[in-house]
Coordinates of N, CA and C in Angstrom, one line a residue:
M1 N 23.1 138.7 200.1 CA 22.1 138.0 199.4 C 21.4 137.0 200.3
R2 N 20.2 136.7 199.9 CA 19.4 135.7 200.7 C 19.9 134.3 200.3
R3 N 19.8 133.4 201.3 CA 20.4 132.1 201.1 C 19.7 131.3 199.9
P4 N 18.4 131.4 199.7 CA 17.8 130.7 198.6 C 18.5 131.1 197.2
F5 N 18.8 132.3 197.1 CA 19.5 132.8 195.9 C 20.9 132.1 195.7
Q6 N 21.6 132.1 196.8 CA 23.0 131.6 196.8 C 22.9 130.1 196.5
V7 N 22.0 129.4 197.1 CA 21.8 127.9 196.9 C 21.5 127.7 195.4
T8 N 20.6 128.4 194.9 CA 20.2 128.1 193.5 C 21.3 128.4 192.5
L9 N 22.0 129.5 192.8 CA 23.1 129.9 191.9 C 24.3 128.8 192.0
L10 N 24.6 128.3 193.2 CA 25.6 127.3 193.3 C 25.2 126.0 192.6
V11 N 24.0 125.6 192.8 CA 23.5 124.3 192.2 C 23.4 124.4 190.7
L12 N 22.9 125.6 190.2 CA 22.8 125.7 188.7 C 24.2 125.8 188.1
S13 N 25.2 126.5 188.7 CA 26.5 126.6 188.2 C 27.2 125.2 188.2
G14 N 27.0 124.4 189.3 CA 27.5 123.1 189.3 C 27.0 122.2 188.3
L15 N 25.6 122.2 188.1 CA 25.0 121.4 187.1 C 25.5 121.8 185.7
G16 N 25.6 123.1 185.5 CA 26.1 123.6 184.2 C 27.5 123.1 183.8
L17 N 28.4 123.2 184.8 CA 29.7 122.7 184.6 C 29.7 121.2 184.3
L18 N 28.9 120.4 185.0 CA 28.9 119.0 184.8 C 28.3 118.6 183.5
H19 N 27.2 119.4 183.1 CA 26.6 119.2 181.8 C 27.6 119.4 180.7
A20 N 28.4 120.5 180.8 CA 29.4 120.8 179.7 C 30.6 119.9 179.7
S21 N 31.0 119.4 180.8 CA 32.3 118.7 180.9 C 32.1 117.2 181.1
L22 N 31.1 116.7 181.7 CA 30.9 115.3 182.0 C 29.9 114.6 181.1
F23 N 28.8 115.2 180.8 CA 27.7 114.6 180.1 C 27.7 115.0 178.6
T24 N 28.4 116.0 178.2 CA 28.5 116.4 176.8 C 30.0 116.8 176.5
D25 N 30.2 117.1 175.3 CA 31.6 117.6 174.9 C 31.6 119.1 174.7
L26 N 30.7 119.8 175.3 CA 30.6 121.3 175.1 C 31.9 122.0 175.7
S27 N 32.5 121.4 176.7 CA 33.6 122.1 177.3 C 34.8 122.2 176.4
L28 N 34.8 121.3 175.4 CA 36.0 121.3 174.4 C 35.9 122.5 173.5
R29 N 34.8 123.2 173.5 CA 34.7 124.5 172.8 C 35.5 125.6 173.5
F30 N 35.8 125.4 174.7 CA 36.3 126.5 175.5 C 37.7 126.1 176.1
V31 N 38.0 124.9 176.4 CA 39.2 124.5 177.1 C 39.8 123.2 176.5
K32 N 41.1 123.0 176.7 CA 41.7 121.7 176.2 C 41.1 120.5 177.0
E33 N 41.3 119.4 176.3 CA 40.8 118.1 176.9 C 41.4 117.9 178.3
G34 N 42.7 118.2 178.5 CA 43.3 118.0 179.7 C 42.7 118.7 180.9
M35 N 42.0 119.7 180.7 CA 41.4 120.5 181.8 C 40.0 120.0 182.1
R36 N 39.5 119.0 181.4 CA 38.2 118.5 181.7 C 38.0 118.0 183.1
P37 N 38.9 117.2 183.7 CA 38.8 116.7 185.0 C 38.6 117.8 186.1
M38 N 39.3 119.0 185.8 CA 39.2 120.1 186.7 C 37.8 120.7 186.7
L39 N 37.2 120.8 185.5 CA 35.9 121.3 185.4 C 34.9 120.4 186.1
V40 N 35.1 119.1 185.9 CA 34.2 118.1 186.6 C 34.3 118.3 188.1
A41 N 35.5 118.4 188.6 CA 35.7 118.6 190.0 C 35.1 119.9 190.5
S42 N 35.2 120.9 189.7 CA 34.6 122.2 190.1 C 33.1 122.1 190.2
G43 N 32.5 121.4 189.2 CA 31.1 121.2 189.2 C 30.6 120.4 190.4
V44 N 31.3 119.4 190.8 CA 30.9 118.6 192.0 C 31.1 119.4 193.2
L45 N 32.1 120.2 193.3 CA 32.3 121.1 194.5 C 31.2 122.1 194.6
L46 N 30.8 122.7 193.5 CA 29.7 123.7 193.6 C 28.4 123.0 194.0
L47 N 28.1 121.8 193.6 CA 26.9 121.1 194.0 C 27.0 120.8 195.5
V48 N 28.1 120.4 196.0 CA 28.3 120.1 197.4 C 28.1 121.3 198.2
L49 N 28.7 122.4 197.8 CA 28.5 123.7 198.5 C 27.0 124.1 198.5
G50 N 26.4 123.9 197.4 CA 24.9 124.3 197.3 C 24.1 123.5 198.3
V51 N 24.4 122.2 198.3 CA 23.6 121.3 199.2 C 23.9 121.6 200.7
A52 N 25.2 121.9 201.0 CA 25.6 122.3 202.3 C 24.9 123.6 202.8
E53 N 24.8 124.5 201.8 CA 24.2 125.8 202.1 C 22.7 125.6 202.3
A54 N 22.1 124.8 201.5 CA 20.6 124.5 201.7 C 20.4 123.8 203.0
W55 N 21.2 122.9 203.4 CA 21.1 122.2 204.7 C 21.2 123.1 205.9
S56 N 22.2 124.0 205.8 CA 22.4 124.9 206.9 C 21.3 126.0 207.0
N57 N 20.6 126.2 205.9 CA 19.5 127.1 205.9 C 18.3 126.6 206.6
Q58 N 18.3 125.2 206.8 CA 17.2 124.6 207.5 C 17.4 124.6 209.0
Q59 N 18.7 125.0 209.5 CA 18.9 125.0 210.9 C 18.6 126.3 211.5
P60 N 18.0 126.4 212.7 CA 17.7 127.7 213.3 C 19.0 128.4 213.7
D61 N 19.1 129.7 213.3 CA 20.3 130.4 213.6 C 20.1 131.2 215.0
S62 N 21.2 131.8 215.4 CA 21.1 132.5 216.7 C 20.1 133.6 216.7
G63 N 19.8 134.2 215.6 CA 18.9 135.3 215.5 C 17.5 134.7 215.8
E64 N 17.2 133.5 215.2 CA 15.9 133.0 215.4 C 15.7 132.6 216.9
A65 N 16.8 132.0 217.5 CA 16.7 131.6 218.9 C 16.5 132.8 219.8
A66 N 17.1 134.0 219.4 CA 16.9 135.2 220.2 C 15.4 135.6 220.1
D67 N 14.9 135.5 218.9 CA 13.5 136.0 218.7 C 12.5 135.1 219.6
S68 N 12.8 133.8 219.6 CA 11.9 132.9 220.3 C 11.8 133.2 221.8
H69 N 12.8 133.9 222.3 CA 12.9 134.2 223.7 C 12.7 135.7 224.0
G70 N 12.3 136.4 222.9 CA 12.0 137.8 223.1 C 13.2 138.7 223.3
H71 N 14.4 138.3 222.8 CA 15.6 139.0 223.1 C 16.2 139.6 221.8
G72 N 15.5 140.4 221.1 CA 16.0 141.1 219.9 C 15.7 140.4 218.6
H73 N 16.3 141.0 217.6 CA 16.0 140.5 216.2 C 17.4 140.3 215.5
G74 N 17.6 139.1 214.9 CA 18.8 138.8 214.2 C 18.6 138.5 212.8
H75 N 17.4 138.7 212.2 CA 17.2 138.4 210.8 C 17.8 139.5 209.9
D76 N 18.2 139.0 208.7 CA 18.7 140.0 207.7 C 17.5 140.2 206.7
H77 N 17.0 141.4 206.7 CA 15.9 141.7 205.9 C 16.3 142.3 204.5
S78 N 17.6 142.2 204.2 CA 18.1 142.7 202.9 C 17.5 141.9 201.8
T79 N 17.4 142.5 200.6 CA 17.0 141.9 199.4 C 18.2 141.7 198.5
V80 N 18.0 140.8 197.5 CA 19.0 140.6 196.5 C 19.1 141.7 195.6
P81 N 20.3 142.3 195.3 CA 20.4 143.4 194.3 C 19.9 142.9 193.0
R82 N 19.2 143.8 192.2 CA 18.7 143.3 190.9 C 19.8 142.9 190.0
I83 N 20.9 143.6 190.0 CA 22.0 143.2 189.1 C 22.5 141.8 189.4
A84 N 22.4 141.3 190.6 CA 22.9 140.0 191.0 C 22.2 138.9 190.2
W85 N 21.0 139.2 189.8 CA 20.3 138.1 189.0 C 20.9 137.8 187.7
L86 N 21.8 138.7 187.2 CA 22.5 138.5 186.0 C 23.5 137.3 186.1
L87 N 23.9 137.0 187.4 CA 24.8 135.9 187.6 C 24.2 134.6 187.2
F88 N 22.9 134.5 187.0 CA 22.2 133.3 186.6 C 22.5 133.0 185.1
L89 N 22.7 134.1 184.3 CA 22.9 133.9 182.9 C 24.0 132.9 182.5
P90 N 25.2 133.1 183.0 CA 26.3 132.1 182.6 C 25.9 130.7 183.0
A91 N 25.3 130.5 184.2 CA 25.0 129.1 184.6 C 23.9 128.5 183.7
L92 N 22.9 129.3 183.4 CA 21.8 128.8 182.5 C 22.3 128.6 181.1
S93 N 23.3 129.4 180.6 CA 23.8 129.2 179.3 C 24.5 127.9 179.1
L94 N 25.2 127.4 180.2 CA 25.8 126.1 180.1 C 24.8 125.0 180.0
L95 N 23.7 125.2 180.6 CA 22.6 124.1 180.5 C 21.8 124.1 179.3
F96 N 21.5 125.3 178.8 CA 20.5 125.4 177.7 C 20.9 126.1 176.4
Y97 N 22.0 126.9 176.5 CA 22.5 127.6 175.3 C 24.0 127.8 175.4
A98 N 24.7 127.0 174.7 CA 26.2 127.1 174.7 C 26.6 128.1 173.6
P99 N 27.5 129.0 173.8 CA 28.0 129.9 172.8 C 28.5 129.1 171.6
P100 N 28.4 129.6 170.4 CA 29.0 128.8 169.2 C 30.5 128.6 169.3
A101 N 30.9 127.5 168.7 CA 32.3 127.2 168.7 C 33.1 128.2 167.8
L102 N 34.4 128.4 168.1 CA 35.2 129.3 167.3 C 35.4 128.6 165.9
G103 N 35.5 129.5 164.9 CA 35.6 128.9 163.5 C 36.2 129.9 162.5
A104 N 35.6 129.9 161.3 CA 36.2 130.7 160.2 C 36.1 132.2 160.5
Y105 N 35.1 132.7 161.2 CA 35.0 134.1 161.5 C 36.2 134.6 162.3
T106 N 36.6 133.8 163.3 CA 37.7 134.1 164.2 C 39.0 134.0 163.4
A107 N 39.2 132.9 162.7 CA 40.4 132.6 162.0 C 40.7 133.6 160.9
A108 N 39.7 134.2 160.2 CA 39.9 135.1 159.1 C 40.3 136.5 159.7
R109 N 40.2 136.7 160.9 CA 40.5 138.0 161.5 C 41.8 138.0 162.4
E110 N 42.5 137.0 162.3 CA 43.8 137.0 163.0 C 44.9 136.4 162.2
A111 N 46.1 136.8 162.5 CA 47.3 136.3 161.8 C 47.5 134.9 162.1
P112 N 48.1 134.1 161.2 CA 48.4 132.7 161.4 C 49.4 132.5 162.6
K113 N 49.3 131.4 163.2 CA 50.2 131.1 164.3 C 51.6 131.0 163.8
A114 N 52.6 131.6 164.5 CA 54.0 131.5 164.1 C 54.5 130.0 164.2
V115 N 55.2 129.6 163.2 CA 55.8 128.3 163.2 C 57.0 128.2 164.0
T116 N 57.0 127.2 164.9 CA 58.2 127.0 165.8 C 59.4 126.6 165.0
E117 N 60.6 127.1 165.3 CA 61.8 126.8 164.6 C 62.1 125.3 164.7
Q118 N 62.4 124.7 163.7 CA 62.8 123.3 163.7 C 63.9 123.0 162.7
R119 N 65.0 122.3 163.2 CA 66.2 122.1 162.4 C 66.3 120.8 161.8
Y120 N 65.7 119.8 162.5 CA 65.8 118.4 162.0 C 64.4 117.8 161.6
F121 N 64.3 117.2 160.5 CA 63.1 116.5 160.1 C 63.3 115.1 159.8
E122 N 62.5 114.2 160.3 CA 62.5 112.8 159.9 C 62.1 112.7 158.5
P123 N 62.7 111.7 157.8 CA 62.2 111.4 156.4 C 60.7 111.2 156.3
L124 N 60.1 111.7 155.3 CA 58.7 111.4 155.1 C 58.4 109.9 154.8
P125 N 57.3 109.4 155.3 CA 57.0 108.0 155.0 C 56.8 107.7 153.6
A126 N 56.9 106.5 153.1 CA 56.8 106.2 151.7 C 55.3 106.2 151.3
T127 N 54.4 106.1 152.3 CA 53.0 106.1 151.9 C 52.5 107.3 151.1
S128 N 51.5 107.1 150.3 CA 51.0 108.2 149.5 C 49.5 108.1 149.4
P129 N 48.8 109.2 149.8 CA 49.3 110.5 150.2 C 49.9 110.4 151.6
V130 N 50.7 111.4 152.0 CA 51.3 111.4 153.3 C 50.4 112.2 154.2
P131 N 49.9 111.7 155.3 CA 49.1 112.4 156.2 C 49.9 113.4 157.1
L132 N 49.6 114.6 157.1 CA 50.3 115.7 157.9 C 49.3 116.6 158.5
T133 N 49.7 117.2 159.6 CA 49.0 118.3 160.2 C 49.3 119.5 159.5
L134 N 48.5 120.6 159.7 CA 48.8 121.8 159.0 C 50.1 122.4 159.5
T135 N 50.4 122.3 160.8 CA 51.7 122.8 161.3 C 52.8 122.0 160.7
Q136 N 52.7 120.7 160.6 CA 53.8 119.9 160.1 C 54.1 120.3 158.6
F137 N 53.0 120.5 157.8 CA 53.1 120.9 156.4 C 53.9 122.2 156.3
T138 N 53.4 123.2 157.1 CA 54.0 124.5 157.1 C 55.5 124.5 157.5
S139 N 55.8 123.7 158.5 CA 57.2 123.6 158.9 C 58.1 123.0 157.8
R140 N 57.5 121.9 157.2 CA 58.3 121.3 156.1 C 58.5 122.2 154.9
V141 N 57.5 122.9 154.6 CA 57.6 123.9 153.4 C 58.6 125.0 153.7
Q142 N 58.6 125.5 154.9 CA 59.4 126.7 155.2 C 60.8 126.5 155.9
Q143 N 61.0 125.2 156.4 CA 62.2 125.0 157.2 C 63.0 123.7 156.8
D144 N 62.4 122.8 156.1 CA 63.1 121.6 155.7 C 64.0 121.8 154.5
H145 N 65.3 122.0 154.8 CA 66.3 122.3 153.7 C 66.5 121.1 152.7
K146 N 66.1 119.9 153.2 CA 66.2 118.7 152.3 C 65.0 118.7 151.2
R147 N 64.0 119.5 151.5 CA 62.9 119.7 150.5 C 62.2 118.4 150.2
D148 N 62.1 117.5 151.2 CA 61.4 116.2 150.9 C 60.0 116.3 150.5
I149 N 59.4 117.5 150.8 CA 57.9 117.6 150.5 C 57.7 117.9 149.0
R150 N 58.7 118.3 148.3 CA 58.5 118.6 146.9 C 57.9 117.4 146.1
D151 N 56.8 117.7 145.4 CA 56.1 116.7 144.5 C 55.5 115.5 145.3
R152 N 55.4 115.6 146.6 CA 54.8 114.5 147.4 C 53.3 114.8 147.5
S153 N 52.5 113.8 147.4 CA 51.1 114.0 147.7 C 50.8 114.0 149.2
I154 N 50.1 115.1 149.6 CA 49.8 115.3 151.0 C 48.3 115.3 151.3
R155 N 48.0 114.8 152.5 CA 46.6 114.8 152.9 C 46.5 115.5 154.3
M156 N 45.6 116.5 154.4 CA 45.3 117.2 155.6 C 43.9 117.4 155.8
T157 N 43.5 117.7 157.0 CA 42.1 118.0 157.3 C 42.0 119.3 158.1
G158 N 40.9 120.0 158.0 CA 40.6 121.2 158.7 C 39.3 121.8 158.2
F159 N 39.0 123.0 158.6 CA 37.7 123.6 158.1 C 38.0 124.8 157.1
V160 N 37.0 125.1 156.4 CA 37.1 126.1 155.3 C 37.1 127.5 155.9
T161 N 38.0 128.4 155.6 CA 38.0 129.8 155.9 C 38.2 130.6 154.7
P162 N 37.1 131.3 154.2 CA 37.3 132.1 153.0 C 38.3 133.2 153.2
D163 N 39.0 133.6 152.2 CA 39.9 134.7 152.2 C 39.1 136.0 152.4
K164 N 39.6 136.9 153.3 CA 38.9 138.2 153.6 C 38.6 139.0 152.3
G165 N 39.5 138.9 151.3 CA 39.4 139.6 150.1 C 38.5 139.0 149.1
G166 N 37.9 137.8 149.5 CA 37.0 137.1 148.6 C 37.7 136.3 147.5
D167 N 39.0 136.2 147.6 CA 39.7 135.5 146.5 C 40.4 134.2 147.1
G168 N 39.7 133.1 146.9 CA 40.3 131.8 147.4 C 39.9 131.5 148.8
W169 N 40.5 130.5 149.4 CA 40.2 130.0 150.8 C 41.4 129.3 151.4
Y170 N 41.2 129.1 152.7 CA 42.3 128.4 153.5 C 41.7 127.2 154.2
L171 N 42.5 126.2 154.2 CA 42.3 125.0 155.1 C 42.8 125.5 156.5
T172 N 42.0 125.3 157.5 CA 42.3 126.0 158.8 C 42.1 125.0 160.0
R173 N 43.0 125.3 161.0 CA 42.8 124.7 162.3 C 42.9 125.8 163.4
I174 N 42.1 125.7 164.4 CA 42.3 126.6 165.6 C 42.8 125.7 166.7
I175 N 43.9 126.2 167.3 CA 44.6 125.5 168.4 C 44.5 126.2 169.7
F176 N 44.1 125.4 170.8 CA 44.1 125.9 172.1 C 45.4 125.6 172.8
T177 N 46.1 126.6 173.4 CA 47.2 126.3 174.3 C 46.6 125.9 175.6
C178 N 45.6 126.7 176.1 CA 45.0 126.4 177.4 C 43.4 126.4 177.2
C179 N 43.0 127.5 176.6 CA 41.5 127.7 176.5 C 41.2 128.6 175.3
A180 N 40.0 129.0 175.1 CA 39.6 129.8 173.9 C 40.2 131.2 174.0
A181 N 40.6 131.7 175.1 CA 41.2 133.0 175.2 C 42.5 133.1 174.6
D182 N 43.2 132.0 174.4 CA 44.6 132.0 173.8 C 44.6 131.3 172.5
A183 N 43.4 131.1 171.9 CA 43.3 130.4 170.6 C 44.2 131.0 169.5
Q184 N 44.8 130.2 168.7 CA 45.6 130.6 167.6 C 45.2 129.8 166.4
S185 N 45.4 130.3 165.2 CA 45.0 129.5 164.0 C 46.2 129.2 163.1
V186 N 46.2 128.1 162.5 CA 47.2 127.7 161.5 C 46.4 127.5 160.2
K187 N 46.9 128.1 159.1 CA 46.2 128.1 157.8 C 47.1 127.7 156.6
V188 N 46.5 126.9 155.7 CA 47.2 126.6 154.5 C 46.3 127.0 153.3
R189 N 46.9 127.8 152.4 CA 46.2 128.3 151.3 C 45.9 127.2 150.3
I190 N 44.7 127.1 149.8 CA 44.3 126.0 148.9 C 44.1 126.6 147.5
H191 N 44.7 126.0 146.5 CA 44.6 126.5 145.1 C 43.9 125.3 144.3
G192 N 43.2 125.7 143.2 CA 42.7 124.7 142.3 C 41.4 124.0 142.7
A193 N 40.7 124.5 143.7 CA 39.5 123.9 144.1 C 38.6 125.0 144.7
A194 N 37.3 124.9 144.3 CA 36.3 125.9 144.7 C 36.1 125.8 146.2
A195 N 35.8 126.9 146.9 CA 35.6 126.9 148.3 C 34.2 126.4 148.6
L196 N 34.1 125.6 149.6 CA 32.9 125.1 150.2 C 32.4 126.2 151.2
P197 N 31.2 126.1 151.8 CA 30.8 127.1 152.8 C 31.7 127.2 154.0
A198 N 31.9 128.4 154.5 CA 32.7 128.6 155.7 C 32.4 127.6 156.8
D199 N 33.4 127.2 157.5 CA 33.3 126.2 158.6 C 33.0 124.8 158.2
T200 N 33.0 124.5 156.9 CA 32.8 123.1 156.5 C 34.1 122.4 156.7
W201 N 34.0 121.2 157.4 CA 35.2 120.4 157.6 C 35.5 119.5 156.4
V202 N 36.8 119.6 155.9 CA 37.1 118.9 154.7 C 38.5 118.2 154.8
A203 N 38.7 117.2 154.0 CA 40.0 116.5 153.8 C 40.5 116.9 152.5
V204 N 41.7 117.5 152.4 CA 42.2 118.0 151.1 C 43.5 117.1 150.8
T205 N 43.5 116.7 149.6 CA 44.7 115.9 149.1 C 45.3 116.7 147.9
G206 N 46.6 116.9 147.9 CA 47.3 117.6 146.8 C 48.8 117.7 147.0
T207 N 49.4 118.6 146.3 CA 50.8 118.8 146.4 C 51.2 120.3 146.7
W208 N 52.3 120.5 147.2 CA 52.8 121.9 147.5 C 52.6 122.8 146.3
H209 N 52.1 123.9 146.5 CA 51.9 125.0 145.5 C 53.3 125.8 145.4
P210 N 54.0 125.7 144.3 CA 55.3 126.3 144.2 C 55.2 127.8 144.4
G211 N 56.3 128.3 145.0 CA 56.4 129.8 145.2 C 57.6 130.0 146.1
G212 N 58.3 131.1 145.9 CA 59.4 131.4 146.8 C 60.5 130.3 146.6
T213 N 61.2 130.1 147.7 CA 62.3 129.1 147.7 C 61.9 128.1 148.8
L214 N 61.6 126.8 148.3 CA 61.2 125.8 149.2 C 62.3 125.5 150.3
G215 N 61.8 125.4 151.5 CA 62.8 125.2 152.6 C 63.2 126.4 153.3
T216 N 62.6 127.6 152.8 CA 62.8 128.9 153.5 C 61.5 129.6 153.8
S217 N 61.6 130.6 154.6 CA 60.4 131.3 155.0 C 59.7 132.0 153.8
S218 N 60.3 132.1 152.6 CA 59.7 132.7 151.5 C 58.7 131.8 150.8
A219 N 58.8 130.5 151.1 CA 57.9 129.5 150.5 C 56.5 129.6 151.1
P220 N 55.4 129.7 150.3 CA 54.1 129.8 150.9 C 53.6 128.5 151.4
A221 N 52.8 128.5 152.5 CA 52.1 127.3 153.0 C 50.9 127.2 152.2
A222 N 51.0 126.5 151.1 CA 49.9 126.5 150.1 C 49.9 125.1 149.4
L223 N 48.7 124.7 149.0 CA 48.6 123.4 148.4 C 47.8 123.5 147.1
D224 N 48.2 122.8 146.1 CA 47.4 122.6 144.9 C 46.5 121.4 145.1
A225 N 45.3 121.6 145.3 CA 44.3 120.5 145.7 C 44.0 119.6 144.5
R226 N 44.0 118.3 144.7 CA 43.6 117.4 143.8 C 42.2 116.9 144.1
T227 N 41.9 116.7 145.4 CA 40.6 116.3 145.9 C 40.3 117.1 147.1
V228 N 39.0 117.4 147.3 CA 38.5 118.0 148.5 C 37.2 117.3 148.9
K229 N 37.2 116.7 150.1 CA 36.0 115.9 150.5 C 35.5 116.3 151.8
K230 N 34.2 116.4 152.0 CA 33.6 116.8 153.3 C 33.9 115.6 154.3
V231 N 34.2 116.0 155.5 CA 34.4 115.1 156.6 C 33.6 115.5 157.8
A232 N 33.4 114.6 158.8 CA 32.7 115.0 160.0 C 33.7 115.8 160.9
K233 N 33.1 116.8 161.6 CA 33.9 117.6 162.5 C 34.4 116.7 163.6
P234 N 35.7 116.7 164.0 CA 36.2 115.9 165.1 C 35.6 116.4 166.4
V235 N 35.5 115.5 167.4 CA 35.0 115.8 168.7 C 35.9 116.9 169.3
N236 N 37.2 116.6 169.3 CA 38.2 117.6 169.8 C 38.7 118.4 168.7
A237 N 38.0 119.4 168.3 CA 38.4 120.1 167.1 C 39.5 121.1 167.3
Y238 N 39.9 121.5 168.5 CA 40.8 122.5 168.7 C 42.2 122.0 169.0
T239 N 42.6 121.0 168.1 CA 44.0 120.6 168.1 C 44.4 120.5 166.6
D240 N 45.6 120.5 166.3 CA 46.1 120.3 164.9 C 46.5 118.8 164.7
A241 N 45.4 118.0 164.5 CA 45.6 116.6 164.5 C 45.8 116.0 163.1
L242 N 46.4 114.8 163.1 CA 46.6 114.1 161.8 C 45.2 113.7 161.3
P243 N 45.1 113.5 159.9 CA 43.8 112.9 159.4 C 43.7 111.5 159.9
L244 N 42.4 111.1 160.1 CA 42.1 109.8 160.6 C 41.9 108.7 159.6
F245 N 42.0 109.1 158.3 CA 41.8 108.1 157.2 C 42.6 108.5 156.0

């Protein structure tokens, strides 16, 4: 490849990474918050390499010196392969068009995240409604043999995922272990409330929807909704966080 192509690609890639991770929150669509410093460092490194390559391009090389004295030709007259220009697309997309965030479309097409086995549960706080994450609610429903969650008012937040069969909807969170490639969803079935448009972020308050045997895997992760309110999408949406209000 010719050096101008290399320089431009390095600089654009570095700027794209810095735009996504340092100047905006776009990187949180693809990786966990903890990986942000590494993306910033990578962007800076690419910019430094691009500047270094541009500077070295201004220095006469041995081929040019040989030409000036009439001793042969050291220039590389090769051209950039056409397919190599496609390398610009990822760099430009980070600057001008970021892929959409994962949401209901993804969650509706994958099985819910398996709940980690838990044997001991702290008593639920006396406050009402009790703020819980979707994972905490599911664990309480299916593993807490004390059944403390029975008849308790619960508040959770997530986004709307319509049921694939068109019957009802789920409160959903998508969780990154590392990045978008390993994303998993946790879902709670909502009863007694009409579904809002897919991907709408909501806060739902209600009580456990009875079914199966509470405290065992036969109990459904489901809620009888009393209120459903629209909320703003959190900045770091790919965690199963507690409600903020």
